[in-house]
Amino acid sequence: MAKYLKHGMDAETVQTNDTKVREIVEGILGDIEKRGDAAVRDYSGQFDKWVPESFRLSEEQIKACYERLDKSTLADIRFAQDQVRNFAQIQRDSMLDVEQETLPGVFLGHKHIPMNSVGCYVPGGKYPLVASAHMSVATAKVAGVKRVIAAAPPFNGEPNPAIVVAMDMAGADEIYCFGGVQAIGAMAIGTETIAPVDMLVGPGNAFVAEAKRQLFGRVGIDLFAGPTETLVIADDTVDGELCATDLLGQAEHGVNSPAVLLTNSEKLAQDTLVEIEKQLQTLPTAEVAGKAWEDYGQIILCDSYEEMVQVADEIASEHVQVMTRDPNYFLENMTNYGALFLGAETNVSYGDKVIGTNHTLPTKKAARYTGGLWVGKFIKTCTYQRVTPEASAMVGEYCSRLCALEGFAGHKAQADIRVRRYGKKEISE
Ligand code: NAD
């Protein structure tokens, strides 16, 4: 039986926090609906102290951002984007259009069509999340989306140059500097100055994730990608120092970022607890990571690898770092996760920043029903069909009887007229 050596925050408190966020977001979105640009300006002033003449960046402003970055930073951003673009292209190439003759004279197919417009949110409250620009914008462009707009909040009172450059390099058609619910609302609902998009993508804090959730239906959303979560699955092949580093490395995302260690080694669990306290003495982001660990950190002790898989699937974590004798066992057996990081040699930070898999991943157990953002999320799989006259007459007879079974007279008439015309047959009532 799995045993908790350290428990996270209780479910009731998490629920109360969620309800508060839901109410705040509802109010802001309703106001943007009513007052458009004026509401966006007010909330940007209130939450970010940012009320520029225009939220959209001009070409000159974008160019000035390039000039503020040194050559090596530009090369690093380019390297990361190349990896993301390359893997997205490999995935795009795996999505084949199909057309098959499924019965004599019946041709069914599907075609992949990119969305016309998307809004990419790039978080920037606590850290300027440059990498999110590659993940959303570059991937949307590989998919073939025509209008890709990108938004990030101001950082230290101005547009963050590295984020702006990353958005531009990735191919964004319009770049905006605003954040939070007001950015999400403006892109989805539209204002006097911003044309609404068809889908919203990108990660963000609890407010951003909740705004996307509330707007789903009116626009598409990629997935529920809220505060970062990490699960480290480890056995006695690794040490407490490595586990502690990988837990705190993700806990630093925010004070509400869960970090969980799942292990079958009590010694490793104890060593990790000691190491976490030690590393928190020197980690520059210890204030955030330490609070996240205190409130949301967990250590769970299991008896077997089978039990570790079962508990990990229940947690359905966004990131799962596997550091065991046979990491492939978890690849073969786990069913609920955003992304797997197999072996001590790799880690979540590689995925977050550079390696090429997408870092926008499902949180709050959304991994039970979706994977992360990928090129396919920007593409609709739409079916079509055509039939020969002979096939129409044959299928029409089945259709006619099935329509009668359901009482659909109009549908039946659609089938019957074809049976008469192409099959030269009368349908008995
Ligand atoms: P953010 O850009 O998501 O949010 C900043 C905005 O939040 C601000 O612009 C402000 O308008 C708004 N805001 C702040 N306090 C508010 C309040 N009380 N009421 C209403 N709005 C408020 O940046 P962040 O806060 O740094 O969060 C980034 C988040 O993205 C982190 O939680 C991180 O874990 C998460 N993330 C998730 C993934 C994923 O794939 N799931 C990937 C990367 C990052």
CSV table of C-alpha atoms and ligand atoms in Angstrom, one decimal:
chain,number,residue,atom,x,y,z
A,1,MET,CA,0.0,0.0,0.0
A,2,ALA,CA,1.3,3.4,-0.9
A,3,LYS,CA,2.3,5.4,2.2
A,4,TYR,CA,2.6,9.2,2.4
A,5,LEU,CA,5.8,10.4,4.1
A,6,LYS,CA,4.8,14.0,3.3
A,7,HIS,CA,1.3,15.2,2.4
A,8,GLY,CA,0.5,18.2,0.2
A,9,MET,CA,-2.3,20.7,0.7
A,10,ASP,CA,-5.7,19.2,1.5
A,11,ALA,CA,-8.3,18.9,-1.3
A,12,GLU,CA,-10.8,21.2,0.3
A,13,THR,CA,-8.4,24.2,0.4
A,14,VAL,CA,-7.4,23.6,-3.2
A,15,GLN,CA,-11.1,23.6,-4.1
A,16,THR,CA,-11.7,26.9,-2.3
A,17,ASN,CA,-8.8,28.5,-4.0
A,18,ASP,CA,-10.1,27.3,-7.4
A,19,THR,CA,-13.6,28.8,-6.7
A,20,LYS,CA,-12.1,32.2,-5.9
A,21,VAL,CA,-10.1,32.2,-9.1
A,22,ARG,CA,-13.2,31.2,-11.1
A,23,GLU,CA,-15.2,34.1,-9.7
A,24,ILE,CA,-12.5,36.7,-10.4
A,25,VAL,CA,-12.1,35.4,-14.0
A,26,GLU,CA,-15.8,35.4,-14.7
A,27,GLY,CA,-16.0,39.1,-13.6
A,28,ILE,CA,-13.1,40.2,-15.8
A,29,LEU,CA,-14.3,38.3,-18.9
A,30,GLY,CA,-17.8,39.7,-18.5
A,31,ASP,CA,-16.4,43.2,-18.3
A,32,ILE,CA,-14.3,42.8,-21.4
A,33,GLU,CA,-17.4,41.5,-23.3
A,34,LYS,CA,-19.2,44.8,-22.3
A,35,ARG,CA,-16.5,47.4,-22.5
A,36,GLY,CA,-13.8,46.0,-24.9
A,37,ASP,CA,-10.6,47.9,-25.1
A,38,ALA,CA,-11.5,50.2,-22.1
A,39,ALA,CA,-11.8,47.2,-19.8
A,40,VAL,CA,-8.6,45.6,-21.1
A,41,ARG,CA,-6.8,48.9,-20.3
A,42,ASP,CA,-8.3,49.1,-16.8
A,43,TYR,CA,-7.3,45.5,-15.9
A,44,SER,CA,-3.9,45.9,-17.3
A,45,GLY,CA,-3.4,49.0,-15.2
A,46,GLN,CA,-4.8,47.3,-12.1
A,47,PHE,CA,-2.8,44.0,-12.3
A,48,ASP,CA,0.3,44.9,-14.3
A,49,LYS,CA,0.5,48.7,-14.0
A,50,TRP,CA,0.8,48.8,-17.7
A,51,VAL,CA,-1.3,51.1,-19.8
A,52,PRO,CA,0.6,51.9,-23.0
A,53,GLU,CA,-0.8,53.9,-26.0
A,54,SER,CA,-1.2,50.6,-27.9
A,55,PHE,CA,-0.8,47.1,-26.6
A,56,ARG,CA,0.2,46.0,-30.1
A,57,LEU,CA,4.0,46.4,-30.7
A,58,SER,CA,5.1,48.3,-33.8
A,59,GLU,CA,7.8,47.1,-36.1
A,60,GLU,CA,10.2,49.7,-34.6
A,61,GLN,CA,9.5,48.4,-31.1
A,62,ILE,CA,10.2,44.8,-32.3
A,63,LYS,CA,13.4,45.8,-34.0
A,64,ALA,CA,14.5,47.6,-30.9
A,65,CYS,CA,14.1,44.4,-29.0
A,66,TYR,CA,16.5,42.6,-31.3
A,67,GLU,CA,19.1,45.3,-30.8
A,68,ARG,CA,19.0,44.8,-27.0
A,69,LEU,CA,20.0,41.1,-27.2
A,70,ASP,CA,23.5,39.9,-27.7
A,71,LYS,CA,24.5,37.5,-30.5
A,72,SER,CA,24.8,34.5,-28.3
A,73,THR,CA,21.3,35.0,-26.8
A,74,LEU,CA,19.9,35.3,-30.4
A,75,ALA,CA,21.7,32.1,-31.3
A,76,ASP,CA,20.4,30.2,-28.3
A,77,ILE,CA,16.8,31.2,-29.1
A,78,ARG,CA,17.3,30.2,-32.7
A,79,PHE,CA,18.7,26.8,-31.6
A,80,ALA,CA,15.8,26.1,-29.3
A,81,GLN,CA,13.3,27.1,-32.0
A,82,ASP,CA,15.0,24.9,-34.6
A,83,GLN,CA,14.5,21.9,-32.3
A,84,VAL,CA,10.9,22.7,-31.6
A,85,ARG,CA,10.2,23.4,-35.3
A,86,ASN,CA,12.0,20.2,-36.4
A,87,PHE,CA,10.1,17.9,-34.1
A,88,ALA,CA,6.8,19.6,-34.9
A,89,GLN,CA,7.5,19.1,-38.6
A,90,ILE,CA,8.2,15.4,-38.0
A,91,GLN,CA,4.9,15.1,-36.2
A,92,ARG,CA,3.1,17.1,-38.9
A,93,ASP,CA,4.5,14.7,-41.5
A,94,SER,CA,3.1,11.8,-39.6
A,95,MET,CA,-0.5,13.2,-40.0
A,96,LEU,CA,-1.6,11.7,-43.2
A,97,ASP,CA,-4.7,12.6,-45.2
A,98,VAL,CA,-6.6,9.4,-46.1
A,99,GLU,CA,-9.1,8.4,-48.8
A,100,GLN,CA,-10.3,4.7,-49.0
A,101,GLU,CA,-12.9,2.8,-50.9
A,102,THR,CA,-14.7,1.2,-47.9
A,103,LEU,CA,-17.4,-0.5,-50.0
A,104,PRO,CA,-17.6,-0.8,-53.8
A,105,GLY,CA,-18.2,2.7,-55.0
A,106,VAL,CA,-18.0,4.3,-51.5
A,107,PHE,CA,-15.1,6.7,-51.0
A,108,LEU,CA,-14.4,8.0,-47.5
A,109,GLY,CA,-11.6,10.3,-46.5
A,110,HIS,CA,-10.3,12.8,-44.1
A,111,LYS,CA,-8.3,15.9,-44.7
A,112,HIS,CA,-6.2,18.0,-42.3
A,113,ILE,CA,-7.0,21.7,-42.3
A,114,PRO,CA,-5.1,24.2,-40.1
A,115,MET,CA,-7.1,26.7,-38.2
A,116,ASN,CA,-7.3,30.2,-39.6
A,117,SER,CA,-6.3,32.2,-36.5
A,118,VAL,CA,-4.9,31.4,-33.1
A,119,GLY,CA,-3.9,33.5,-30.0
A,120,CYS,CA,-0.7,32.3,-28.3
A,121,TYR,CA,-0.3,33.2,-24.6
A,122,VAL,CA,3.3,33.4,-23.4
A,123,PRO,CA,3.5,33.7,-19.6
A,124,GLY,CA,5.6,36.4,-18.1
A,125,GLY,CA,4.4,37.2,-14.6
A,126,LYS,CA,7.2,35.7,-12.5
A,127,TYR,CA,9.7,34.8,-15.2
A,128,PRO,CA,9.8,35.8,-18.9
A,129,LEU,CA,8.9,32.4,-20.3
A,130,VAL,CA,10.7,32.9,-23.6
A,131,ALA,CA,10.4,29.2,-24.4
A,132,SER,CA,6.6,29.3,-24.5
A,133,ALA,CA,6.9,31.5,-27.7
A,134,HIS,CA,8.7,28.7,-29.5
A,135,MET,CA,6.2,26.1,-28.2
A,136,SER,CA,3.1,27.9,-29.3
A,137,VAL,CA,4.0,30.3,-32.2
A,138,ALA,CA,6.6,28.2,-34.0
A,139,THR,CA,4.3,25.1,-33.8
A,140,ALA,CA,1.3,27.0,-35.0
A,141,LYS,CA,3.3,28.2,-38.0
A,142,VAL,CA,4.5,24.6,-38.8
A,143,ALA,CA,0.8,23.6,-38.7
A,144,GLY,CA,0.1,26.3,-41.3
A,145,VAL,CA,-2.1,28.7,-39.3
A,146,LYS,CA,-2.4,31.9,-41.3
A,147,ARG,CA,-2.9,34.5,-38.5
A,148,VAL,CA,-0.9,33.8,-35.3
A,149,ILE,CA,-1.1,36.5,-32.7
A,150,ALA,CA,1.0,36.3,-29.6
A,151,ALA,CA,0.7,38.0,-26.2
A,152,ALA,CA,2.8,38.3,-23.1
A,153,PRO,CA,2.5,40.5,-20.0
A,154,PRO,CA,5.0,43.3,-19.4
A,155,PHE,CA,8.1,42.2,-17.4
A,156,ASN,CA,9.7,44.7,-15.1
A,157,GLY,CA,7.4,47.4,-16.6
A,158,GLU,CA,8.1,46.8,-20.3
A,159,PRO,CA,7.8,44.2,-23.1
A,160,ASN,CA,10.5,41.6,-22.4
A,161,PRO,CA,12.9,41.8,-25.4
A,162,ALA,CA,13.8,38.1,-25.4
A,163,ILE,CA,10.1,37.1,-25.5
A,164,VAL,CA,9.3,39.6,-28.2
A,165,VAL,CA,12.3,38.4,-30.3
A,166,ALA,CA,11.3,34.8,-29.8
A,167,MET,CA,7.7,35.5,-30.9
A,168,ASP,CA,8.9,37.4,-34.0
A,169,MET,CA,11.5,34.8,-34.9
A,170,ALA,CA,8.9,32.1,-34.5
A,171,GLY,CA,6.7,33.9,-37.1
A,172,ALA,CA,4.0,35.8,-35.0
A,173,ASP,CA,1.9,38.0,-37.2
A,174,GLU,CA,0.9,40.4,-34.4
A,175,ILE,CA,2.6,40.8,-31.1
A,176,TYR,CA,0.9,42.3,-28.0
A,177,CYS,CA,2.2,43.2,-24.6
A,178,PHE,CA,-0.6,42.4,-22.1
A,179,GLY,CA,-1.1,39.6,-19.8
A,180,GLY,CA,-3.5,37.5,-17.7
A,181,VAL,CA,-7.2,37.3,-18.1
A,182,GLN,CA,-7.3,40.6,-20.0
A,183,ALA,CA,-5.0,39.2,-22.7
A,184,ILE,CA,-6.9,35.9,-23.0
A,185,GLY,CA,-10.2,37.7,-23.0
A,186,ALA,CA,-9.1,40.3,-25.6
A,187,MET,CA,-7.8,37.7,-28.0
A,188,ALA,CA,-10.8,35.4,-27.7
A,189,ILE,CA,-13.7,37.9,-27.4
A,190,GLY,CA,-12.1,40.6,-29.6
A,191,THR,CA,-12.2,44.3,-28.9
A,192,GLU,CA,-12.5,47.4,-31.1
A,193,THR,CA,-8.8,47.1,-32.0
A,194,ILE,CA,-8.2,43.3,-31.9
A,195,ALA,CA,-9.9,40.8,-34.2
A,196,PRO,CA,-10.9,37.7,-32.2
A,197,VAL,CA,-9.1,34.4,-32.9
A,198,ASP,CA,-10.5,30.9,-33.4
A,199,MET,CA,-8.4,29.2,-30.7
A,200,LEU,CA,-6.3,30.1,-27.7
A,201,VAL,CA,-3.1,28.2,-26.8
A,202,GLY,CA,-0.3,28.4,-24.3
A,203,PRO,CA,0.3,27.9,-20.6
A,204,GLY,CA,-0.2,30.3,-17.8
A,205,ASN,CA,-1.0,30.7,-14.1
A,206,ALA,CA,-4.3,29.7,-12.5
A,207,PHE,CA,-6.1,32.9,-13.8
A,208,VAL,CA,-4.9,32.3,-17.4
A,209,ALA,CA,-5.8,28.6,-17.4
A,210,GLU,CA,-9.3,29.3,-15.9
A,211,ALA,CA,-9.9,32.1,-18.4
A,212,LYS,CA,-9.2,29.7,-21.3
A,213,ARG,CA,-11.5,27.1,-19.6
A,214,GLN,CA,-14.3,29.6,-19.4
A,215,LEU,CA,-13.9,30.6,-23.0
A,216,PHE,CA,-13.8,27.1,-24.4
A,217,GLY,CA,-16.7,26.6,-26.8
A,218,ARG,CA,-16.7,30.2,-27.9
A,219,VAL,CA,-13.1,29.5,-29.1
A,220,GLY,CA,-11.1,26.3,-29.1
A,221,ILE,CA,-8.4,25.8,-26.5
A,222,ASP,CA,-5.4,23.6,-26.6
A,223,LEU,CA,-5.7,22.1,-23.1
A,224,PHE,CA,-5.9,23.0,-19.4
A,225,ALA,CA,-2.2,24.0,-19.0
A,226,GLY,CA,-2.1,25.7,-15.5
A,227,PRO,CA,0.5,25.8,-12.8
A,228,THR,CA,3.4,23.4,-13.4
A,229,GLU,CA,3.4,20.0,-11.7
A,230,THR,CA,6.2,17.5,-11.5
A,231,LEU,CA,6.4,13.9,-10.4
A,232,VAL,CA,9.7,12.2,-9.9
A,233,ILE,CA,9.7,8.4,-9.9
A,234,ALA,CA,12.9,7.1,-8.5
A,235,ASP,CA,14.5,4.0,-7.0
A,236,ASP,CA,17.8,3.4,-5.3
A,237,THR,CA,19.8,3.8,-8.5
A,238,VAL,CA,19.8,7.6,-7.9
A,239,ASP,CA,20.5,9.7,-4.9
A,240,GLY,CA,18.6,12.3,-2.9
A,241,GLU,CA,20.6,15.2,-4.4
A,242,LEU,CA,19.4,14.5,-7.9
A,243,CYS,CA,15.8,14.0,-6.8
A,244,ALA,CA,15.8,17.2,-4.7
A,245,THR,CA,17.2,19.1,-7.6
A,246,ASP,CA,14.5,17.8,-10.0
A,247,LEU,CA,11.7,18.5,-7.5
A,248,LEU,CA,12.8,22.1,-6.6
A,249,GLY,CA,13.7,22.8,-10.3
A,250,GLN,CA,10.0,22.6,-11.1
A,251,ALA,CA,8.6,23.8,-7.7
A,252,GLU,CA,10.2,27.2,-8.5
A,253,HIS,CA,7.6,27.8,-11.2
A,254,GLY,CA,5.1,29.1,-8.6
A,255,VAL,CA,4.0,28.7,-5.0
A,256,ASN,CA,1.1,26.5,-6.2
A,257,SER,CA,3.3,24.1,-8.2
A,258,PRO,CA,3.0,20.5,-6.9
A,259,ALA,CA,6.2,18.5,-6.8
A,260,VAL,CA,5.9,14.8,-5.8
A,261,LEU,CA,8.5,12.1,-5.2
A,262,LEU,CA,7.3,8.5,-5.7
A,263,THR,CA,9.8,5.9,-4.6
A,264,ASN,CA,10.2,2.3,-3.4
A,265,SER,CA,13.2,3.3,-1.3
A,266,GLU,CA,12.7,4.7,2.2
A,267,LYS,CA,16.3,5.7,2.3
A,268,LEU,CA,16.0,7.7,-0.9
A,269,ALA,CA,12.9,9.4,0.5
A,270,GLN,CA,14.7,10.4,3.7
A,271,ASP,CA,17.8,11.6,1.8
A,272,THR,CA,15.6,13.7,-0.5
A,273,LEU,CA,13.9,15.4,2.4
A,274,VAL,CA,17.3,16.3,3.9
A,275,GLU,CA,18.7,17.5,0.5
A,276,ILE,CA,15.6,19.6,-0.2
A,277,GLU,CA,16.2,21.6,3.0
A,278,LYS,CA,19.9,21.9,2.1
A,279,GLN,CA,19.3,23.1,-1.4
A,280,LEU,CA,16.7,25.6,-0.2
A,281,GLN,CA,19.5,27.3,1.7
A,282,THR,CA,21.2,28.4,-1.5
A,283,LEU,CA,18.7,28.2,-4.4
A,284,PRO,CA,18.1,31.8,-5.5
A,285,THR,CA,14.4,31.0,-6.1
A,286,ALA,CA,14.0,29.3,-2.7
A,287,GLU,CA,11.2,31.6,-1.6
A,288,VAL,CA,8.9,30.4,-4.3
A,289,ALA,CA,10.2,26.8,-4.5
A,290,GLY,CA,10.2,26.4,-0.7
A,291,LYS,CA,6.6,27.6,-0.3
A,292,ALA,CA,5.5,25.3,-3.2
A,293,TRP,CA,7.3,22.4,-1.5
A,294,GLU,CA,5.8,23.2,1.9
A,295,ASP,CA,2.2,23.5,0.6
A,296,TYR,CA,2.1,21.1,-2.3
A,297,GLY,CA,5.2,18.8,-2.0
A,298,GLN,CA,4.6,15.1,-1.4
A,299,ILE,CA,6.6,12.0,-0.9
A,300,ILE,CA,4.9,8.7,-1.5
A,301,LEU,CA,6.5,5.4,-0.7
A,302,CYS,CA,5.4,2.3,-2.7
A,303,ASP,CA,6.1,-1.4,-2.4
A,304,SER,CA,6.6,-2.2,-6.0
A,305,TYR,CA,7.1,-0.8,-9.5
A,306,GLU,CA,3.5,-2.0,-10.4
A,307,GLU,CA,2.2,0.1,-7.5
A,308,MET,CA,4.3,3.1,-8.6
A,309,VAL,CA,2.7,2.9,-12.1
A,310,GLN,CA,-0.8,2.7,-10.5
A,311,VAL,CA,-0.2,5.7,-8.2
A,312,ALA,CA,1.5,7.7,-11.0
A,313,ASP,CA,-1.5,7.1,-13.3
A,314,GLU,CA,-3.8,8.4,-10.5
A,315,ILE,CA,-1.8,11.5,-10.1
A,316,ALA,CA,-1.7,12.0,-13.9
A,317,SER,CA,1.1,14.6,-13.5
A,318,GLU,CA,2.1,17.1,-16.2
A,319,HIS,CA,5.8,16.1,-16.0
A,320,VAL,CA,7.0,12.7,-15.0
A,321,GLN,CA,10.8,12.2,-14.5
A,322,VAL,CA,11.7,8.5,-14.3
A,323,MET,CA,15.0,7.6,-12.7
A,324,THR,CA,14.8,3.8,-12.1
A,325,ARG,CA,16.7,0.7,-13.2
A,326,ASP,CA,14.4,0.3,-16.2
A,327,PRO,CA,12.7,3.6,-17.2
A,328,ASN,CA,11.2,1.9,-20.2
A,329,TYR,CA,8.9,-0.1,-17.9
A,330,PHE,CA,7.1,3.2,-17.1
A,331,LEU,CA,6.9,4.1,-20.8
A,332,GLU,CA,5.3,0.7,-21.5
A,333,ASN,CA,2.9,0.7,-18.6
A,334,MET,CA,1.9,4.3,-17.7
A,335,THR,CA,-1.2,5.7,-19.3
A,336,ASN,CA,-1.7,9.2,-17.7
A,337,TYR,CA,1.1,11.8,-18.1
A,338,GLY,CA,1.8,15.0,-20.0
A,339,ALA,CA,5.4,14.1,-20.9
A,340,LEU,CA,7.8,11.4,-19.8
A,341,PHE,CA,11.5,12.1,-19.1
A,342,LEU,CA,13.2,8.7,-19.2
A,343,GLY,CA,16.4,8.2,-17.3
A,344,ALA,CA,18.6,10.4,-15.1
A,345,GLU,CA,20.4,11.7,-18.1
A,346,THR,CA,17.5,13.9,-19.2
A,347,ASN,CA,15.2,16.1,-17.2
A,348,VAL,CA,12.2,18.4,-17.3
A,349,SER,CA,14.3,21.4,-17.8
A,350,TYR,CA,15.5,20.1,-21.2
A,351,GLY,CA,11.9,19.7,-22.3
A,352,ASP,CA,10.9,23.1,-20.9
A,353,LYS,CA,13.6,25.0,-22.7
A,354,VAL,CA,15.3,23.4,-25.6
A,355,ILE,CA,15.1,19.8,-26.6
A,356,GLY,CA,12.2,20.1,-29.0
A,357,THR,CA,9.2,18.3,-27.4
A,358,ASN,CA,6.4,20.8,-26.5
A,359,HIS,CA,6.4,22.2,-22.9
A,360,THR,CA,2.8,23.2,-22.9
A,361,LEU,CA,1.3,20.2,-21.1
A,362,PRO,CA,-1.8,19.2,-19.2
A,363,THR,CA,-2.2,19.9,-15.5
A,364,LYS,CA,-4.8,19.2,-12.8
A,365,LYS,CA,-5.2,15.6,-14.0
A,366,ALA,CA,-6.1,16.7,-17.6
A,367,ALA,CA,-3.5,14.1,-18.6
A,368,ARG,CA,-6.3,11.6,-18.2
A,369,TYR,CA,-7.8,12.8,-21.4
A,370,THR,CA,-5.2,14.8,-23.4
A,371,GLY,CA,-1.6,15.0,-24.2
A,372,GLY,CA,0.2,18.3,-24.5
A,373,LEU,CA,0.2,21.0,-27.2
A,374,TRP,CA,1.5,19.7,-30.5
A,375,VAL,CA,1.1,20.6,-34.2
A,376,GLY,CA,-2.0,18.4,-34.4
A,377,LYS,CA,-3.8,20.7,-32.0
A,378,PHE,CA,-3.8,23.5,-34.6
A,379,ILE,CA,-5.2,21.2,-37.2
A,380,LYS,CA,-8.7,20.0,-37.8
A,381,THR,CA,-9.3,16.5,-39.1
A,382,CYS,CA,-12.3,16.9,-41.4
A,383,THR,CA,-14.0,14.0,-43.1
A,384,TYR,CA,-15.6,13.9,-46.6
A,385,GLN,CA,-17.3,11.3,-48.8
A,386,ARG,CA,-18.4,10.6,-52.3
A,387,VAL,CA,-20.2,7.6,-53.8
A,388,THR,CA,-21.0,6.2,-57.2
A,389,PRO,CA,-24.7,6.1,-58.4
A,390,GLU,CA,-24.8,2.3,-57.8
A,391,ALA,CA,-23.3,2.6,-54.3
A,392,SER,CA,-25.8,5.5,-53.5
A,393,ALA,CA,-28.7,3.2,-54.4
A,394,MET,CA,-27.3,0.4,-52.3
A,395,VAL,CA,-26.5,2.5,-49.2
A,396,GLY,CA,-29.7,4.4,-49.6
A,397,GLU,CA,-31.8,1.3,-48.9
A,398,TYR,CA,-30.1,0.7,-45.6
A,399,CYS,CA,-30.3,4.4,-44.8
A,400,SER,CA,-34.0,4.6,-45.6
A,401,ARG,CA,-34.8,1.7,-43.2
A,402,LEU,CA,-32.6,3.1,-40.4
A,403,CYS,CA,-34.2,6.6,-40.8
A,404,ALA,CA,-37.7,4.9,-40.5
A,405,LEU,CA,-36.5,3.1,-37.3
A,406,GLU,CA,-35.6,6.5,-35.7
A,407,GLY,CA,-38.7,8.3,-37.1
A,408,PHE,CA,-36.8,10.7,-39.2
A,409,ALA,CA,-39.1,11.3,-42.2
A,410,GLY,CA,-37.0,14.1,-43.7
A,411,HIS,CA,-33.8,12.1,-43.6
A,412,LYS,CA,-35.6,9.1,-45.1
A,413,ALA,CA,-36.8,11.2,-48.0
A,414,GLN,CA,-33.1,12.2,-48.7
A,415,ALA,CA,-32.3,8.5,-49.0
A,416,ASP,CA,-35.4,7.5,-50.9
A,417,ILE,CA,-35.1,10.1,-53.7
A,418,ARG,CA,-31.6,8.7,-54.4
A,419,VAL,CA,-32.7,5.1,-54.4
A,420,ARG,CA,-35.4,6.1,-56.9
A,421,ARG,CA,-33.1,8.1,-59.1
A,422,TYR,CA,-29.9,6.0,-59.0
A,423,GLY,CA,-31.4,2.5,-58.3
A,424,LYS,CA,-34.6,3.0,-60.3
A,425,LYS,CA,-36.4,1.4,-57.4
A,426,GLU,CA,-39.4,2.4,-55.3
A,427,ILE,CA,-39.0,2.1,-51.5
A,428,SER,CA,-41.9,0.4,-49.7
A,429,GLU,CA,-43.2,2.4,-46.8
B,1,NAD,P1,1.3,34.6,-16.3
B,1,NAD,O1,1.7,35.3,-17.5
B,1,NAD,O2,0.6,33.3,-16.5
B,1,NAD,O3,0.3,35.5,-15.4
B,1,NAD,C1,0.6,36.8,-15.2
B,1,NAD,C2,-0.7,37.6,-15.2
B,1,NAD,O4,-1.6,37.1,-14.2
B,1,NAD,C3,-0.5,39.0,-15.0
B,1,NAD,O5,-0.4,39.7,-16.3
B,1,NAD,C4,-1.8,39.5,-14.3
B,1,NAD,O6,-2.6,40.1,-15.2
B,1,NAD,C5,-2.5,38.2,-13.9
B,1,NAD,N1,-2.8,38.2,-12.5
B,1,NAD,C6,-1.9,38.1,-11.4
B,1,NAD,N2,-2.5,38.2,-10.3
B,1,NAD,C7,-3.8,38.3,-10.5
B,1,NAD,C8,-5.0,38.4,-9.7
B,1,NAD,N3,-5.0,38.4,-8.4
B,1,NAD,N4,-6.2,38.5,-10.3
B,1,NAD,C9,-6.3,38.5,-11.7
B,1,NAD,N5,-5.2,38.4,-12.5
B,1,NAD,C10,-4.0,38.3,-11.9
B,1,NAD,O7,2.6,34.4,-15.4
B,1,NAD,P2,2.9,33.7,-14.0
B,1,NAD,O8,2.0,34.2,-13.0
B,1,NAD,O9,4.4,33.8,-13.9
B,1,NAD,O10,2.5,32.2,-14.3
B,1,NAD,C11,3.1,31.4,-15.2
B,1,NAD,C12,2.5,30.0,-15.0
B,1,NAD,O11,2.7,29.2,-16.1
B,1,NAD,C13,3.1,29.3,-13.8
B,1,NAD,O12,2.1,28.9,-12.9
B,1,NAD,C14,3.8,28.1,-14.5
B,1,NAD,O13,3.8,27.0,-13.6
B,1,NAD,C15,2.9,27.9,-15.6
B,1,NAD,N6,3.4,27.1,-16.7
B,1,NAD,C16,2.7,26.0,-17.1
B,1,NAD,C17,3.1,25.2,-18.2
B,1,NAD,C18,2.2,24.1,-18.6
B,1,NAD,O14,2.5,23.6,-19.7
B,1,NAD,N7,1.3,23.7,-17.9
B,1,NAD,C19,4.2,25.6,-18.9
B,1,NAD,C20,5.0,26.7,-18.5
B,1,NAD,C21,4.5,27.5,-17.4
